[in-house]
């Protein structure tokens, strides 16, 4: 996209400008992925260069730009921009790490603990029985549940497949066999009270959570202090989710769990390329 340095004149010359708050390294990474894909499929040309396609797709993901707006500003159709978007999202999602590989990478770097938490990505409410499982009684909204692991500094290392919003975090963790994967990698995890009871081996736990008070059994001072220590160490996990949700396309997710999983994993790769603590 050509940079405009002078104001537009005339009723047909209005220009909408938006600053893409991403590093050039991220744009170049996406452009290189597109070039490699074009060589692989034997495509001889595209309407725009891989660099411009990368900028258009990143603008949609980062700022939630409308497809028709990006298409009209670059003399292409909205269906072409949609095809580019799906193509790039698929290429990025294929680079997202698997759980076992992500944990082994942390072990090789000398890490001993990861941070485990879940987040709800809100979806636009639709009518019909198919959207009822997406209603979260905890958050009182419709959405999709994702689990994520971050390192001690808050860098995202893995994100799970999407689950309906009514699912619980502990059920999703059991489905992904997180305890077994952590033991294989020789790592421990810190989690919030939503994961109490997840670890099935209390004698040799790999997941440390706070203590939950019950009726007639309030927490002691030592238990409250332990909860504060766990919460303080887990604070970095919220930074990882905040970095992920900076991609404004997540503000209007309206898709099934399979496509939402592909989108979130693509954004995970872009977040790791953009943020390094």
mmCIF file of C-alpha atoms in Angstrom:
data_model
loop_
_atom_site.group_PDB
_atom_site.id
_atom_site.type_symbol
_atom_site.label_atom_id
_atom_site.label_comp_id
_atom_site.label_asym_id
_atom_site.label_seq_id
_atom_site.Cartn_x
_atom_site.Cartn_y
_atom_site.Cartn_z
ATOM 1 C CA UNK A 1 0.000 0.000 0.000
ATOM 2 C CA UNK A 2 1.365 3.399 -1.033
ATOM 3 C CA UNK A 3 1.961 5.875 1.750
ATOM 4 C CA UNK A 4 -0.035 9.100 1.392
ATOM 5 C CA UNK A 5 1.796 12.231 2.489
ATOM 6 C CA UNK A 6 -0.664 14.834 1.264
ATOM 7 C CA UNK A 7 -4.369 15.176 2.056
ATOM 8 C CA UNK A 8 -6.877 13.882 -0.462
ATOM 9 C CA UNK A 9 -8.949 16.354 -2.448
ATOM 10 C CA UNK A 10 -12.349 16.015 -4.038
ATOM 11 C CA UNK A 11 -15.342 13.813 -3.199
ATOM 12 C CA UNK A 12 -13.747 10.779 -4.920
ATOM 13 C CA UNK A 13 -10.333 11.144 -3.357
ATOM 14 C CA UNK A 14 -10.923 10.506 0.323
ATOM 15 C CA UNK A 15 -8.269 8.267 1.853
ATOM 16 C CA UNK A 16 -8.611 6.221 5.030
ATOM 17 C CA UNK A 17 -5.275 5.667 6.709
ATOM 18 C CA UNK A 18 -4.458 3.289 9.555
ATOM 19 C CA UNK A 19 -1.128 2.606 11.214
ATOM 20 C CA UNK A 20 -0.251 -1.090 11.386
ATOM 21 C CA UNK A 21 1.306 -1.460 14.826
ATOM 22 C CA UNK A 22 3.489 -4.452 13.979
ATOM 23 C CA UNK A 23 7.204 -4.859 13.444
ATOM 24 C CA UNK A 24 8.702 -5.250 9.991
ATOM 25 C CA UNK A 25 10.053 -8.660 11.052
ATOM 26 C CA UNK A 26 6.498 -9.945 11.520
ATOM 27 C CA UNK A 27 5.420 -8.601 8.118
ATOM 28 C CA UNK A 28 8.480 -10.148 6.460
ATOM 29 C CA UNK A 29 7.803 -13.497 8.165
ATOM 30 C CA UNK A 30 4.267 -13.615 6.784
ATOM 31 C CA UNK A 31 5.449 -12.505 3.343
ATOM 32 C CA UNK A 32 8.075 -15.273 3.298
ATOM 33 C CA UNK A 33 5.404 -17.831 4.207
ATOM 34 C CA UNK A 34 3.302 -16.658 1.265
ATOM 35 C CA UNK A 35 6.271 -16.798 -1.128
ATOM 36 C CA UNK A 36 7.120 -20.331 -0.025
ATOM 37 C CA UNK A 37 3.498 -21.412 -0.429
ATOM 38 C CA UNK A 38 3.310 -19.943 -3.940
ATOM 39 C CA UNK A 39 6.466 -21.816 -4.962
ATOM 40 C CA UNK A 40 5.084 -25.035 -3.480
ATOM 41 C CA UNK A 41 1.772 -24.903 -5.347
ATOM 42 C CA UNK A 42 3.387 -23.576 -8.530
ATOM 43 C CA UNK A 43 1.416 -20.330 -8.663
ATOM 44 C CA UNK A 44 2.956 -18.015 -11.237
ATOM 45 C CA UNK A 45 1.408 -14.744 -10.165
ATOM 46 C CA UNK A 46 -1.005 -12.983 -7.853
ATOM 47 C CA UNK A 47 -2.846 -9.704 -8.208
ATOM 48 C CA UNK A 48 -0.574 -8.199 -5.511
ATOM 49 C CA UNK A 49 2.901 -9.019 -4.286
ATOM 50 C CA UNK A 50 3.372 -11.276 -1.217
ATOM 51 C CA UNK A 51 4.468 -8.264 0.831
ATOM 52 C CA UNK A 52 1.247 -6.357 0.118
ATOM 53 C CA UNK A 53 -0.862 -9.456 0.734
ATOM 54 C CA UNK A 54 0.857 -9.851 4.115
ATOM 55 C CA UNK A 55 0.080 -6.237 5.056
ATOM 56 C CA UNK A 56 -3.583 -6.615 4.072
ATOM 57 C CA UNK A 57 -4.039 -9.837 6.054
ATOM 58 C CA UNK A 58 -2.253 -8.459 9.113
ATOM 59 C CA UNK A 59 -4.383 -5.303 9.009
ATOM 60 C CA UNK A 60 -7.511 -7.458 9.078
ATOM 61 C CA UNK A 61 -6.225 -9.571 11.958
ATOM 62 C CA UNK A 62 -4.774 -6.714 13.985
ATOM 63 C CA UNK A 63 -7.340 -3.952 13.486
ATOM 64 C CA UNK A 64 -10.381 -5.948 12.349
ATOM 65 C CA UNK A 65 -10.552 -4.089 9.053
ATOM 66 C CA UNK A 66 -13.510 -4.989 6.871
ATOM 67 C CA UNK A 67 -12.752 -7.165 3.863
ATOM 68 C CA UNK A 68 -14.612 -4.893 1.457
ATOM 69 C CA UNK A 69 -12.656 -1.849 2.674
ATOM 70 C CA UNK A 70 -9.285 -3.553 2.183
ATOM 71 C CA UNK A 71 -10.421 -4.905 -1.168
ATOM 72 C CA UNK A 72 -11.610 -1.546 -2.502
ATOM 73 C CA UNK A 73 -8.404 0.177 -1.471
ATOM 74 C CA UNK A 74 -6.286 -2.341 -3.381
ATOM 75 C CA UNK A 75 -8.418 -2.887 -6.515
ATOM 76 C CA UNK A 76 -9.318 -6.485 -5.723
ATOM 77 C CA UNK A 77 -12.557 -8.214 -4.787
ATOM 78 C CA UNK A 78 -13.650 -9.015 -1.258
ATOM 79 C CA UNK A 79 -13.712 -12.732 -2.101
ATOM 80 C CA UNK A 80 -10.039 -12.498 -3.095
ATOM 81 C CA UNK A 81 -9.133 -10.877 0.219
ATOM 82 C CA UNK A 82 -11.118 -13.564 2.054
ATOM 83 C CA UNK A 83 -9.214 -16.272 0.193
ATOM 84 C CA UNK A 84 -5.893 -14.636 1.088
ATOM 85 C CA UNK A 85 -6.962 -14.396 4.719
ATOM 86 C CA UNK A 86 -7.906 -18.068 4.993
ATOM 87 C CA UNK A 87 -4.741 -19.078 3.175
ATOM 88 C CA UNK A 88 -2.408 -17.123 5.452
ATOM 89 C CA UNK A 89 -4.242 -18.151 8.625
ATOM 90 C CA UNK A 90 -3.853 -21.793 7.613
ATOM 91 C CA UNK A 91 -0.136 -21.358 6.915
ATOM 92 C CA UNK A 92 0.430 -19.692 10.280
ATOM 93 C CA UNK A 93 -1.622 -22.236 12.224
ATOM 94 C CA UNK A 94 0.479 -25.043 10.776
ATOM 95 C CA UNK A 95 3.504 -23.520 12.537
ATOM 96 C CA UNK A 96 1.854 -23.548 15.978
ATOM 97 C CA UNK A 97 3.688 -25.926 18.372
ATOM 98 C CA UNK A 98 2.138 -29.105 19.704
ATOM 99 C CA UNK A 99 1.866 -29.547 23.457
ATOM 100 C CA UNK A 100 4.615 -32.153 23.862
ATOM 101 C CA UNK A 101 7.036 -30.252 21.630
ATOM 102 C CA UNK A 102 6.363 -26.973 23.421
ATOM 103 C CA UNK A 103 7.066 -28.562 26.808
ATOM 104 C CA UNK A 104 10.266 -30.209 25.587
ATOM 105 C CA UNK A 105 11.453 -26.859 24.259
ATOM 106 C CA UNK A 106 10.992 -25.282 27.696
ATOM 107 C CA UNK A 107 12.886 -28.174 29.277
ATOM 108 C CA UNK A 108 15.811 -27.704 26.896
ATOM 109 C CA UNK A 109 15.967 -24.028 27.857
ATOM 110 C CA UNK A 110 16.249 -24.953 31.527
ATOM 111 C CA UNK A 111 12.699 -24.097 32.563
ATOM 112 C CA UNK A 112 11.107 -25.928 35.469
ATOM 113 C CA UNK A 113 7.555 -24.561 35.590
ATOM 114 C CA UNK A 114 4.831 -23.318 33.248
ATOM 115 C CA UNK A 115 1.662 -21.334 33.901
ATOM 116 C CA UNK A 116 -1.690 -22.902 33.054
ATOM 117 C CA UNK A 117 -4.927 -20.967 32.630
ATOM 118 C CA UNK A 118 -8.061 -20.786 30.538
ATOM 119 C CA UNK A 119 -9.780 -17.917 28.764
ATOM 120 C CA UNK A 120 -13.123 -17.384 27.090
ATOM 121 C CA UNK A 121 -13.144 -15.789 23.638
ATOM 122 C CA UNK A 122 -16.538 -14.182 23.205
ATOM 123 C CA UNK A 123 -18.555 -15.026 20.116
ATOM 124 C CA UNK A 124 -21.476 -13.272 18.558
ATOM 125 C CA UNK A 125 -24.724 -14.774 19.682
ATOM 126 C CA UNK A 126 -26.673 -16.693 17.089
ATOM 127 C CA UNK A 127 -30.144 -18.186 17.319
ATOM 128 C CA UNK A 128 -30.738 -21.910 17.248
ATOM 129 C CA UNK A 129 -29.864 -24.963 19.266
ATOM 130 C CA UNK A 130 -26.319 -25.184 17.845
ATOM 131 C CA UNK A 131 -25.190 -22.082 19.735
ATOM 132 C CA UNK A 132 -26.573 -23.103 23.130
ATOM 133 C CA UNK A 133 -23.452 -25.089 24.142
ATOM 134 C CA UNK A 134 -21.398 -21.913 23.682
ATOM 135 C CA UNK A 135 -23.134 -20.159 26.566
ATOM 136 C CA UNK A 136 -20.859 -19.876 29.598
ATOM 137 C CA UNK A 137 -22.703 -19.870 32.901
ATOM 138 C CA UNK A 138 -19.587 -18.552 34.589
ATOM 139 C CA UNK A 139 -19.166 -15.498 32.365
ATOM 140 C CA UNK A 140 -22.842 -15.117 31.368
ATOM 141 C CA UNK A 141 -21.931 -14.702 27.694
ATOM 142 C CA UNK A 142 -21.545 -16.854 24.607
ATOM 143 C CA UNK A 143 -17.998 -17.847 23.774
ATOM 144 C CA UNK A 144 -15.385 -20.534 23.183
ATOM 145 C CA UNK A 145 -13.043 -21.862 25.854
ATOM 146 C CA UNK A 146 -9.300 -22.113 25.266
ATOM 147 C CA UNK A 147 -6.530 -23.352 27.532
ATOM 148 C CA UNK A 148 -3.046 -21.894 27.247
ATOM 149 C CA UNK A 149 0.397 -22.454 28.693
ATOM 150 C CA UNK A 150 2.932 -19.681 29.173
ATOM 151 C CA UNK A 151 6.470 -19.699 30.459
ATOM 152 C CA UNK A 152 7.545 -17.941 33.652
ATOM 153 C CA UNK A 153 7.811 -14.605 31.804
ATOM 154 C CA UNK A 154 4.344 -14.782 30.287
ATOM 155 C CA UNK A 155 5.245 -15.801 26.731
ATOM 156 C CA UNK A 156 2.606 -18.057 25.193
ATOM 157 C CA UNK A 157 3.962 -21.479 24.294
ATOM 158 C CA UNK A 158 0.813 -23.498 23.522
ATOM 159 C CA UNK A 159 -2.916 -23.084 23.066
ATOM 160 C CA UNK A 160 -5.531 -25.813 23.049
ATOM 161 C CA UNK A 161 -8.297 -26.571 20.624
ATOM 162 C CA UNK A 162 -11.519 -24.641 21.161
ATOM 163 C CA UNK A 163 -14.198 -26.051 23.426
ATOM 164 C CA UNK A 164 -17.799 -24.826 23.790
ATOM 165 C CA UNK A 165 -18.203 -22.108 26.375
ATOM 166 C CA UNK A 166 -20.167 -24.333 28.747
ATOM 167 C CA UNK A 167 -17.141 -26.631 29.159
ATOM 168 C CA UNK A 168 -15.115 -26.389 32.345
ATOM 169 C CA UNK A 169 -11.402 -25.706 32.403
ATOM 170 C CA UNK A 170 -10.584 -28.850 34.352
ATOM 171 C CA UNK A 171 -12.474 -31.031 31.854
ATOM 172 C CA UNK A 172 -10.617 -29.442 28.947
ATOM 173 C CA UNK A 173 -7.301 -30.013 30.740
ATOM 174 C CA UNK A 174 -8.104 -33.680 31.268
ATOM 175 C CA UNK A 175 -9.074 -34.031 27.617
ATOM 176 C CA UNK A 176 -5.663 -32.672 26.581
ATOM 177 C CA UNK A 177 -3.858 -34.972 29.094
ATOM 178 C CA UNK A 178 -1.884 -32.057 30.475
ATOM 179 C CA UNK A 179 -0.784 -33.860 33.657
ATOM 180 C CA UNK A 180 0.707 -36.762 31.710
ATOM 181 C CA UNK A 181 2.477 -34.421 29.273
ATOM 182 C CA UNK A 182 3.963 -32.412 32.137
ATOM 183 C CA UNK A 183 5.311 -35.556 33.811
ATOM 184 C CA UNK A 184 6.866 -36.732 30.558
ATOM 185 C CA UNK A 185 8.639 -33.390 30.169
ATOM 186 C CA UNK A 186 9.664 -33.195 33.839
ATOM 187 C CA UNK A 187 7.899 -29.866 34.378
ATOM 188 C CA UNK A 188 5.471 -28.455 36.915
ATOM 189 C CA UNK A 189 2.608 -26.018 36.441
ATOM 190 C CA UNK A 190 0.934 -23.254 38.430
ATOM 191 C CA UNK A 191 -2.824 -22.879 38.012
ATOM 192 C CA UNK A 192 -5.772 -21.115 39.620
ATOM 193 C CA UNK A 193 -8.575 -22.571 41.732
ATOM 194 C CA UNK A 194 -10.438 -23.707 38.619
ATOM 195 C CA UNK A 195 -7.969 -26.581 38.323
ATOM 196 C CA UNK A 196 -8.249 -27.891 41.891
ATOM 197 C CA UNK A 197 -8.468 -31.676 41.702
ATOM 198 C CA UNK A 198 -6.937 -31.958 38.245
ATOM 199 C CA UNK A 199 -3.778 -33.720 39.423
ATOM 200 C CA UNK A 200 -4.579 -37.366 40.168
ATOM 201 C CA UNK A 201 -1.369 -37.987 42.119
ATOM 202 C CA UNK A 202 -1.413 -35.917 45.342
ATOM 203 C CA UNK A 203 1.808 -37.556 46.581
ATOM 204 C CA UNK A 204 3.775 -36.288 43.567
ATOM 205 C CA UNK A 205 1.819 -33.348 42.127
ATOM 206 C CA UNK A 206 2.836 -31.589 38.934
ATOM 207 C CA UNK A 207 0.119 -28.920 39.110
ATOM 208 C CA UNK A 208 0.152 -26.523 42.049
ATOM 209 C CA UNK A 209 -3.019 -24.590 42.818
ATOM 210 C CA UNK A 210 -4.219 -22.487 45.704
ATOM 211 C CA UNK A 211 -6.373 -23.756 48.530
ATOM 212 C CA UNK A 212 -10.133 -23.294 48.412
ATOM 213 C CA UNK A 213 -12.140 -22.486 51.507
ATOM 214 C CA UNK A 214 -15.240 -24.509 52.278
ATOM 215 C CA UNK A 215 -18.251 -23.986 54.482
ATOM 216 C CA UNK A 216 -17.168 -24.218 58.098
ATOM 217 C CA UNK A 217 -13.494 -24.547 57.160
ATOM 218 C CA UNK A 218 -11.978 -21.102 56.491
ATOM 219 C CA UNK A 219 -8.432 -20.766 55.255
ATOM 220 C CA UNK A 220 -5.648 -20.353 57.751
ATOM 221 C CA UNK A 221 -3.126 -17.517 57.515
ATOM 222 C CA UNK A 222 -0.545 -19.873 56.028
ATOM 223 C CA UNK A 223 -2.970 -21.046 53.352
ATOM 224 C CA UNK A 224 -3.943 -17.478 52.487
ATOM 225 C CA UNK A 225 -0.278 -16.556 52.147
ATOM 226 C CA UNK A 226 0.284 -19.582 49.912
ATOM 227 C CA UNK A 227 -2.634 -18.459 47.717
ATOM 228 C CA UNK A 228 -1.119 -14.997 47.432
ATOM 229 C CA UNK A 229 2.234 -16.454 46.374
ATOM 230 C CA UNK A 230 0.610 -18.599 43.679
ATOM 231 C CA UNK A 231 -1.422 -15.641 42.413
ATOM 232 C CA UNK A 232 1.667 -13.447 42.264
ATOM 233 C CA UNK A 233 3.561 -16.001 40.192
ATOM 234 C CA UNK A 234 0.569 -16.525 37.912
ATOM 235 C CA UNK A 235 0.230 -12.832 37.079
ATOM 236 C CA UNK A 236 2.522 -13.243 34.071
ATOM 237 C CA UNK A 237 -0.046 -15.565 32.504
ATOM 238 C CA UNK A 238 -2.491 -12.688 32.136
ATOM 239 C CA UNK A 239 0.084 -10.768 30.097
ATOM 240 C CA UNK A 240 0.167 -13.619 27.586
ATOM 241 C CA UNK A 241 -3.614 -13.553 27.170
ATOM 242 C CA UNK A 242 -3.546 -9.765 26.878
ATOM 243 C CA UNK A 243 -1.008 -9.983 24.038
ATOM 244 C CA UNK A 244 -3.185 -12.545 22.268
ATOM 245 C CA UNK A 245 -6.353 -10.483 22.580
ATOM 246 C CA UNK A 246 -4.648 -7.417 21.128
ATOM 247 C CA UNK A 247 -5.630 -8.924 17.776
ATOM 248 C CA UNK A 248 -8.984 -7.217 17.354
ATOM 249 C CA UNK A 249 -10.382 -9.843 15.018
ATOM 250 C CA UNK A 250 -11.187 -11.761 18.220
ATOM 251 C CA UNK A 251 -13.802 -9.151 19.111
ATOM 252 C CA UNK A 252 -16.285 -10.565 16.576
ATOM 253 C CA UNK A 253 -15.597 -14.277 16.301
ATOM 254 C CA UNK A 254 -18.541 -15.993 14.661
ATOM 255 C CA UNK A 255 -17.420 -19.434 13.606
ATOM 256 C CA UNK A 256 -17.356 -23.060 14.676
ATOM 257 C CA UNK A 257 -14.751 -24.562 16.981
ATOM 258 C CA UNK A 258 -12.558 -25.952 14.196
ATOM 259 C CA UNK A 259 -12.093 -22.638 12.407
ATOM 260 C CA UNK A 260 -11.734 -20.793 15.727
ATOM 261 C CA UNK A 261 -8.935 -23.166 16.724
ATOM 262 C CA UNK A 262 -7.115 -22.470 13.464
ATOM 263 C CA UNK A 263 -7.488 -18.718 13.964
ATOM 264 C CA UNK A 264 -6.238 -18.747 17.575
ATOM 265 C CA UNK A 265 -3.221 -20.879 16.713
ATOM 266 C CA UNK A 266 -2.342 -18.548 13.863
ATOM 267 C CA UNK A 267 -2.562 -15.590 16.240
ATOM 268 C CA UNK A 268 -0.367 -17.502 18.699
ATOM 269 C CA UNK A 269 2.390 -17.700 16.083
ATOM 270 C CA UNK A 270 2.046 -13.993 15.284
ATOM 271 C CA UNK A 271 2.049 -13.063 18.982
ATOM 272 C CA UNK A 272 5.240 -15.026 19.606
ATOM 273 C CA UNK A 273 6.844 -13.337 16.605
ATOM 274 C CA UNK A 274 5.847 -9.914 17.893
ATOM 275 C CA UNK A 275 6.364 -10.294 21.650
ATOM 276 C CA UNK A 276 9.431 -11.718 23.355
ATOM 277 C CA UNK A 277 10.004 -11.081 27.047
#
